[in-house]
Amino acid sequence: MLWLSWRQFRTQALVGVVALAPLAALLLFTGLDIRQAYDRYRSRCAVADRCLDAMSQFQDDYRTRLLLLALLLAVLPAVLGVFWGAPLIARELETGTQRLVWNQSVTRRRWLAVKLLVVGLGSVLVAALASLLLTWAASPYDEVSGERFGALAFGARNLTPVAYAALAFVLGAVAGLLVRRTVPAMALTVLAFTLLQLLMPNLVRPHLVAPVTVTRPMTAGAFRELRGVGADATVKGLSVPDAWVTGTSKLLTAGGRPVDARTVDTCLTRPPRGAGDTADCLGALNLHVTVAYQPDSRYWSFQWIESAGCLALAGLLAGFGLWRIQRQVC
C-alpha cells in the first residue's frame, strides 16, 4: 500500500520539488542580502545618534519584500491543500479506481490512512523547509523590527506554517471524500482555509492567552506618538514596547468614564486659544486608556498553542474521514 501510494503521488512530489526550488533560491538570496545590509547599517551605530535612523532605514528597505514572502508562505498551505489534498480521494472516487483496492485485502481505513500519511508527510516537509528558510532569512529584520506578532509574520515563521500545511492538506482530503468531485473539493478547500486564515489572527489568536491589562495616562507627549485620534474618542496606533497590543479602550476620564466625544472633537478642530496644539489640548484633559497586550516573551507560547490547535483539528478531521469512509457508498 505504501508503494502504491508513492507511485500515485510521485508526479505531484516532483512538481512540488521543481516549484519549491526557485522559492528556496529566492529565500537563500534574500537571507544573505539582508545579512549584508544589516552589517552595513549596524556599522553606523558607532555614532549613537545615527543608529536609530540606520535601523529605521534598514526596516524600510526590506519590509515590503518580507511581507510579500510572508504572504507567499501563508498561501503555500492552501496550495498544498488544494492540489495535493483535495484530489487525493476525490479523484479516486470520480474514476472509481478505489474499488480495485477495496475489493482486495486492503481495508478502506487502511487505504485512506496510508494515503493521508504519505502525502501528508510530503506536505509537512515542504512547508517546514519553506518556513525554515524564511525564518532564517528574516531573523535580522525580526530582531530589529520587533514585529513578531504581525498577522502575516507570525503565520509565516517557525512552527505555524507547518501546522497549517497539515491542516490544509487534511481539510482538502476530507472535502474530497465528502464532495466526491475534484474541482468542487478544491473550491471548498480554498473557501474554508481562507476563512480560517482570516478568523485566526483577528478573532482567535488574541485570546489564546489572557492578555496583560494596564492603564496608560494620555499626556500631550503620548498623544503625539499616536497615528491619530478619532472624533469618537478612539486612539489609533498606540504601542507598548516589546509587546503586541490586542486592544485599546476609548479615552477615559480620571473617573474611568468615557470622555465626551464633543470635548475631543473640540480639541481636534478648534483648540481653545492658549491651549497650544491639539496634543496639548487633549493632554490637559487628564485622560487615560486601558491597554491589553501580549508581551513578546509569550511568542513561543503562542506558536506552540496555535500549532497544537491546528494539528488537533487536523487529527479530528482525519478521524472523521476514517469514520466516514467506512460508510462511503462505492
Short mmCIF file of C-alpha atoms in Angstrom, two decimals:
data_model
loop_
_atom_site.label_atom_id
_atom_site.label_comp_id
_atom_site.label_asym_id
_atom_site.label_seq_id
_atom_site.Cartn_x
_atom_site.Cartn_y
_atom_site.Cartn_z
CA MET A 1 0.00 0.00 0.00
CA LEU A 2 2.88 2.39 0.77
CA TRP A 3 4.46 1.59 -2.58
CA LEU A 4 1.17 2.15 -4.43
CA SER A 5 0.57 5.47 -2.67
CA TRP A 6 4.06 6.63 -3.53
CA ARG A 7 3.63 5.60 -7.17
CA GLN A 8 0.44 7.65 -7.39
CA PHE A 9 1.99 10.64 -5.63
CA ARG A 10 5.47 10.77 -7.18
CA THR A 11 4.49 13.04 -10.09
CA GLN A 12 2.96 15.57 -7.71
CA ALA A 13 6.03 15.28 -5.49
CA LEU A 14 8.31 16.00 -8.42
CA VAL A 15 6.24 19.03 -9.42
CA GLY A 16 6.40 20.24 -5.82
CA VAL A 17 10.18 19.92 -5.69
CA VAL A 18 10.56 21.77 -9.00
CA ALA A 19 8.24 24.55 -7.77
CA LEU A 20 9.96 24.78 -4.40
CA ALA A 21 13.46 25.12 -5.83
CA PRO A 22 13.06 28.74 -7.08
CA LEU A 23 11.42 29.72 -3.79
CA ALA A 24 14.29 28.19 -1.82
CA ALA A 25 16.82 30.00 -4.02
CA LEU A 26 14.97 33.29 -3.54
CA LEU A 27 14.87 32.84 0.24
CA LEU A 28 18.58 31.98 0.37
CA PHE A 29 19.45 35.04 -1.71
CA THR A 30 17.19 37.25 0.42
CA GLY A 31 18.71 35.95 3.65
CA LEU A 32 22.26 36.66 2.50
CA ASP A 33 21.26 40.09 1.19
CA ILE A 34 19.53 41.01 4.46
CA ARG A 35 22.58 39.96 6.49
CA GLN A 36 24.93 42.05 4.39
CA ALA A 37 22.63 45.06 4.68
CA TYR A 38 22.23 44.51 8.41
CA ASP A 39 26.01 44.55 8.94
CA ARG A 40 26.29 47.65 6.78
CA TYR A 41 23.59 49.55 8.66
CA ARG A 42 24.82 48.26 12.00
CA SER A 43 28.22 49.81 11.36
CA ARG A 44 26.56 53.24 11.54
CA CYS A 45 25.68 52.58 15.16
CA ALA A 46 29.23 53.52 16.12
CA VAL A 47 27.78 57.03 16.12
CA ALA A 48 24.98 56.90 18.69
CA ASP A 49 22.67 59.50 17.16
CA ARG A 50 22.76 57.76 13.75
CA CYS A 51 21.84 54.26 14.92
CA LEU A 52 18.08 54.81 15.14
CA ASP A 53 17.91 56.29 11.65
CA ALA A 54 20.07 53.47 10.26
CA MET A 55 17.88 50.73 11.71
CA SER A 56 14.75 52.53 10.54
CA GLN A 57 16.14 52.70 7.01
CA PHE A 58 17.08 49.01 7.21
CA GLN A 59 13.46 48.12 8.02
CA ASP A 60 12.13 50.32 5.22
CA ASP A 61 14.41 48.63 2.69
CA TYR A 62 13.15 45.11 3.42
CA ARG A 63 9.65 45.48 4.89
CA THR A 64 7.77 45.14 1.60
CA ARG A 65 9.86 42.23 0.34
CA LEU A 66 9.45 40.25 3.54
CA LEU A 67 5.72 40.95 3.66
CA LEU A 68 5.36 39.56 0.13
CA LEU A 69 7.39 36.47 1.06
CA ALA A 70 5.28 36.01 4.20
CA LEU A 71 2.13 36.29 2.09
CA LEU A 72 3.53 33.67 -0.28
CA LEU A 73 4.24 31.33 2.61
CA ALA A 74 0.78 31.96 4.04
CA VAL A 75 -0.69 30.84 0.69
CA LEU A 76 1.53 27.74 0.50
CA PRO A 77 -0.59 25.58 2.89
CA ALA A 78 -3.69 26.44 0.88
CA VAL A 79 -1.92 25.43 -2.33
CA LEU A 80 -0.92 22.10 -0.78
CA GLY A 81 -4.48 21.53 0.42
CA VAL A 82 -5.95 22.36 -2.98
CA PHE A 83 -3.56 20.49 -5.27
CA TRP A 84 -2.39 17.65 -3.03
CA GLY A 85 -5.22 17.21 -0.54
CA ALA A 86 -8.45 17.78 -2.46
CA PRO A 87 -7.68 15.44 -5.42
CA LEU A 88 -6.26 12.70 -3.18
CA ILE A 89 -9.58 10.95 -2.55
CA ALA A 90 -11.94 12.84 -4.86
CA ARG A 91 -10.04 11.78 -7.97
CA GLU A 92 -10.19 8.12 -6.92
CA LEU A 93 -13.91 8.33 -6.24
CA GLU A 94 -14.57 10.13 -9.53
CA THR A 95 -12.82 7.49 -11.59
CA GLY A 96 -13.86 4.53 -9.43
CA THR A 97 -10.30 3.23 -9.06
CA GLN A 98 -10.75 2.81 -5.31
CA ARG A 99 -12.89 -0.29 -5.94
CA LEU A 100 -9.86 -2.21 -7.17
CA VAL A 101 -8.09 -1.75 -3.82
CA TRP A 102 -11.19 -2.14 -1.64
CA ASN A 103 -12.03 -5.49 -3.24
CA GLN A 104 -8.68 -6.90 -2.18
CA SER A 105 -7.23 -7.42 1.28
CA VAL A 106 -6.72 -3.69 1.98
CA THR A 107 -9.42 -2.18 4.18
CA ARG A 108 -10.92 1.21 3.42
CA ARG A 109 -9.47 2.73 6.57
CA ARG A 110 -6.00 1.43 5.87
CA TRP A 111 -6.24 2.71 2.30
CA LEU A 112 -7.17 6.20 3.50
CA ALA A 113 -4.72 6.21 6.42
CA VAL A 114 -1.74 5.34 4.22
CA LYS A 115 -2.68 7.97 1.65
CA LEU A 116 -3.02 10.63 4.35
CA LEU A 117 0.28 9.59 5.88
CA VAL A 118 2.36 9.52 2.69
CA VAL A 119 1.07 12.69 1.03
CA GLY A 120 0.53 14.49 4.33
CA LEU A 121 4.15 13.92 5.28
CA GLY A 122 5.20 15.38 1.94
CA SER A 123 3.07 18.48 2.59
CA VAL A 124 4.56 18.94 6.05
CA LEU A 125 8.13 18.61 4.73
CA VAL A 126 7.55 21.20 2.00
CA ALA A 127 6.06 23.70 4.46
CA ALA A 128 8.79 23.01 7.03
CA LEU A 129 11.57 23.71 4.54
CA ALA A 130 9.94 26.93 3.32
CA SER A 131 9.30 28.08 6.90
CA LEU A 132 12.85 27.27 7.96
CA LEU A 133 14.33 29.27 5.10
CA LEU A 134 12.07 32.30 5.60
CA THR A 135 12.62 32.29 9.37
CA TRP A 136 16.38 32.21 8.81
CA ALA A 137 16.27 34.87 6.08
CA ALA A 138 14.14 37.30 8.10
CA SER A 139 15.79 36.81 11.51
CA PRO A 140 17.95 40.02 11.40
CA TYR A 141 14.91 42.05 10.33
CA ASP A 142 12.70 40.48 13.01
CA GLU A 143 15.31 41.26 15.66
CA VAL A 144 15.28 44.93 14.72
CA SER A 145 11.58 45.44 13.98
CA GLY A 146 10.10 43.57 16.93
CA GLU A 147 7.04 42.74 14.79
CA ARG A 148 6.98 39.03 15.57
CA PHE A 149 3.24 39.06 16.30
CA GLY A 150 2.28 40.66 12.99
CA ALA A 151 -0.59 38.79 11.34
CA LEU A 152 1.46 37.75 8.30
CA ALA A 153 4.82 37.37 10.01
CA PHE A 154 3.51 35.16 12.81
CA GLY A 155 1.83 32.76 10.42
CA ALA A 156 4.87 32.52 8.15
CA ARG A 157 7.62 31.80 10.67
CA ASN A 158 8.72 28.81 12.74
CA LEU A 159 6.04 26.22 13.62
CA THR A 160 2.73 27.62 12.45
CA PRO A 161 3.19 27.20 8.67
CA VAL A 162 3.92 23.50 9.22
CA ALA A 163 0.78 23.02 11.31
CA TYR A 164 -1.33 24.98 8.81
CA ALA A 165 0.04 22.84 5.97
CA ALA A 166 -1.03 19.67 7.77
CA LEU A 167 -4.46 21.12 8.48
CA ALA A 168 -4.97 22.39 4.91
CA PHE A 169 -3.97 19.05 3.44
CA VAL A 170 -6.32 17.03 5.66
CA LEU A 171 -9.08 19.58 5.08
CA GLY A 172 -8.69 19.14 1.31
CA ALA A 173 -8.64 15.35 1.56
CA VAL A 174 -11.77 15.21 3.71
CA ALA A 175 -13.52 17.73 1.44
CA GLY A 176 -12.77 15.42 -1.49
CA LEU A 177 -14.12 12.45 0.46
CA LEU A 178 -17.39 14.24 1.16
CA VAL A 179 -17.89 16.04 -2.17
CA ARG A 180 -16.55 13.17 -4.36
CA ARG A 181 -15.62 15.62 -7.13
CA THR A 182 -12.16 17.13 -7.51
CA VAL A 183 -12.93 20.68 -8.66
CA PRO A 184 -15.71 21.35 -6.10
CA ALA A 185 -13.48 19.88 -3.39
CA MET A 186 -10.68 22.26 -4.40
CA ALA A 187 -13.05 25.23 -4.27
CA LEU A 188 -14.39 24.16 -0.88
CA THR A 189 -10.83 23.83 0.45
CA VAL A 190 -9.92 27.33 -0.70
CA LEU A 191 -13.05 28.80 0.87
CA ALA A 192 -12.68 27.00 4.21
CA PHE A 193 -8.95 27.65 4.58
CA THR A 194 -9.27 31.32 3.60
CA LEU A 195 -11.97 31.76 6.23
CA LEU A 196 -9.71 30.09 8.79
CA GLN A 197 -6.80 32.38 7.88
CA LEU A 198 -8.99 35.42 8.37
CA LEU A 199 -10.55 34.33 11.66
CA MET A 200 -7.41 33.04 13.39
CA PRO A 201 -5.30 36.24 13.62
CA ASN A 202 -8.24 38.56 14.18
CA LEU A 203 -10.61 36.66 16.47
CA VAL A 204 -8.81 33.63 17.91
CA ARG A 205 -5.10 34.39 18.32
CA PRO A 206 -5.51 37.46 20.60
CA HIS A 207 -7.41 35.29 23.11
CA LEU A 208 -5.20 32.18 23.19
CA VAL A 209 -3.56 33.56 26.35
CA ALA A 210 -5.13 36.07 28.74
CA PRO A 211 -3.58 39.48 27.94
CA VAL A 212 -1.81 41.83 30.31
CA THR A 213 -4.00 44.87 31.02
CA VAL A 214 -2.61 48.22 32.11
CA THR A 215 -3.81 51.79 32.41
CA ARG A 216 -1.82 54.34 30.42
CA PRO A 217 -2.07 58.08 31.11
CA MET A 218 -2.55 60.05 27.90
CA THR A 219 -0.28 63.04 28.24
CA ALA A 220 0.46 65.50 25.45
CA GLY A 221 3.59 63.50 24.62
CA ALA A 222 1.58 60.26 24.45
CA PHE A 223 -0.90 61.87 22.04
CA ARG A 224 1.96 63.00 19.79
CA GLU A 225 3.15 59.38 19.48
CA LEU A 226 -0.23 58.20 18.12
CA ARG A 227 -1.16 57.85 14.46
CA GLY A 228 -4.31 59.76 15.24
CA VAL A 229 -7.35 60.30 17.46
CA GLY A 230 -10.87 59.70 16.21
CA ALA A 231 -13.72 62.10 16.80
CA ASP A 232 -15.45 59.26 18.68
CA ALA A 233 -12.62 59.30 21.30
CA THR A 234 -10.74 56.29 19.91
CA VAL A 235 -6.96 56.28 19.68
CA LYS A 236 -5.01 54.88 16.73
CA GLY A 237 -1.54 53.42 16.74
CA LEU A 238 -0.92 53.17 20.46
CA SER A 239 2.06 50.90 21.08
CA VAL A 240 3.70 49.17 24.02
CA PRO A 241 7.45 48.44 23.84
CA ASP A 242 8.28 44.78 23.09
CA ALA A 243 4.61 43.77 23.02
CA TRP A 244 1.64 43.14 20.75
CA VAL A 245 -1.27 45.46 21.59
CA THR A 246 -4.50 43.47 21.25
CA GLY A 247 -7.00 46.03 22.48
CA THR A 248 -7.30 49.67 23.49
CA SER A 249 -10.26 51.31 25.20
CA LYS A 250 -11.67 54.67 24.23
CA LEU A 251 -10.33 57.71 26.01
CA LEU A 252 -11.45 57.70 29.63
CA THR A 253 -11.72 60.47 32.20
CA ALA A 254 -9.97 60.41 35.55
CA GLY A 255 -13.10 58.82 36.97
CA GLY A 256 -12.98 55.96 34.45
CA ARG A 257 -15.90 57.10 32.31
CA PRO A 258 -15.75 57.59 28.51
CA VAL A 259 -14.87 61.16 27.70
CA ASP A 260 -17.49 63.25 25.94
CA ALA A 261 -16.80 62.95 22.22
CA ARG A 262 -17.68 66.62 21.77
CA THR A 263 -14.81 67.58 24.07
CA VAL A 264 -12.38 65.55 21.97
CA ASP A 265 -13.81 66.97 18.75
CA THR A 266 -13.30 70.49 20.08
CA CYS A 267 -9.60 69.82 20.67
CA LEU A 268 -9.28 68.23 17.24
CA THR A 269 -10.99 71.01 15.30
CA ARG A 270 -10.98 74.16 17.43
CA PRO A 271 -8.43 74.05 20.29
CA PRO A 272 -9.12 76.84 22.84
CA ARG A 273 -6.84 79.84 22.49
CA GLY A 274 -3.77 79.49 24.64
CA ALA A 275 -4.18 75.69 24.87
CA GLY A 276 -1.36 75.02 22.37
CA ASP A 277 -1.77 72.42 19.65
CA THR A 278 -4.24 69.52 19.62
CA ALA A 279 -1.95 67.24 21.66
CA ASP A 280 -1.59 69.91 24.39
CA CYS A 281 -5.35 70.44 24.43
CA LEU A 282 -6.08 66.72 24.81
CA GLY A 283 -3.26 66.22 27.32
CA ALA A 284 -4.73 68.89 29.58
CA LEU A 285 -7.94 66.84 29.94
CA ASN A 286 -6.26 64.30 32.28
CA LEU A 287 -7.37 61.32 30.21
CA HIS A 288 -6.18 57.72 30.13
CA VAL A 289 -6.81 54.47 28.24
CA THR A 290 -6.88 50.81 29.21
CA VAL A 291 -4.47 48.77 27.08
CA ALA A 292 -4.46 44.97 26.64
CA TYR A 293 -1.26 43.50 25.24
CA GLN A 294 0.78 40.31 24.85
CA PRO A 295 4.49 40.61 25.75
CA ASP A 296 6.97 39.38 23.15
CA SER A 297 8.19 36.86 25.74
CA ARG A 298 4.97 34.89 25.04
CA TYR A 299 5.77 34.47 21.35
CA TRP A 300 6.75 30.81 21.59
CA SER A 301 3.78 30.02 23.81
CA PHE A 302 1.51 31.36 21.08
CA GLN A 303 3.42 29.41 18.42
CA TRP A 304 3.03 26.13 20.31
CA ILE A 305 -0.61 26.71 21.27
CA GLU A 306 -1.75 27.72 17.79
CA SER A 307 0.24 24.93 16.12
CA ALA A 308 -1.12 22.35 18.56
CA GLY A 309 -4.65 23.59 17.89
CA CYS A 310 -4.20 23.25 14.11
CA LEU A 311 -2.73 19.77 14.46
CA ALA A 312 -5.54 18.73 16.81
CA LEU A 313 -8.11 19.98 14.30
CA ALA A 314 -6.29 18.11 11.53
CA GLY A 315 -6.38 14.96 13.67
CA LEU A 316 -10.11 15.35 14.26
CA LEU A 317 -10.73 15.81 10.53
CA ALA A 318 -8.62 12.75 9.74
CA GLY A 319 -10.54 10.74 12.36
CA PHE A 320 -13.81 11.89 10.84
CA GLY A 321 -12.55 10.84 7.41
CA LEU A 322 -11.61 7.38 8.68
CA TRP A 323 -15.07 7.03 10.23
CA ARG A 324 -16.86 8.35 7.16
CA ILE A 325 -15.09 6.15 4.65
CA GLN A 326 -16.46 3.02 6.30
CA ARG A 327 -19.92 4.28 5.37
CA GLN A 328 -18.92 5.57 1.94
CA VAL A 329 -21.04 4.18 -0.87
CA CYS A 330 -18.91 2.86 -3.73
#
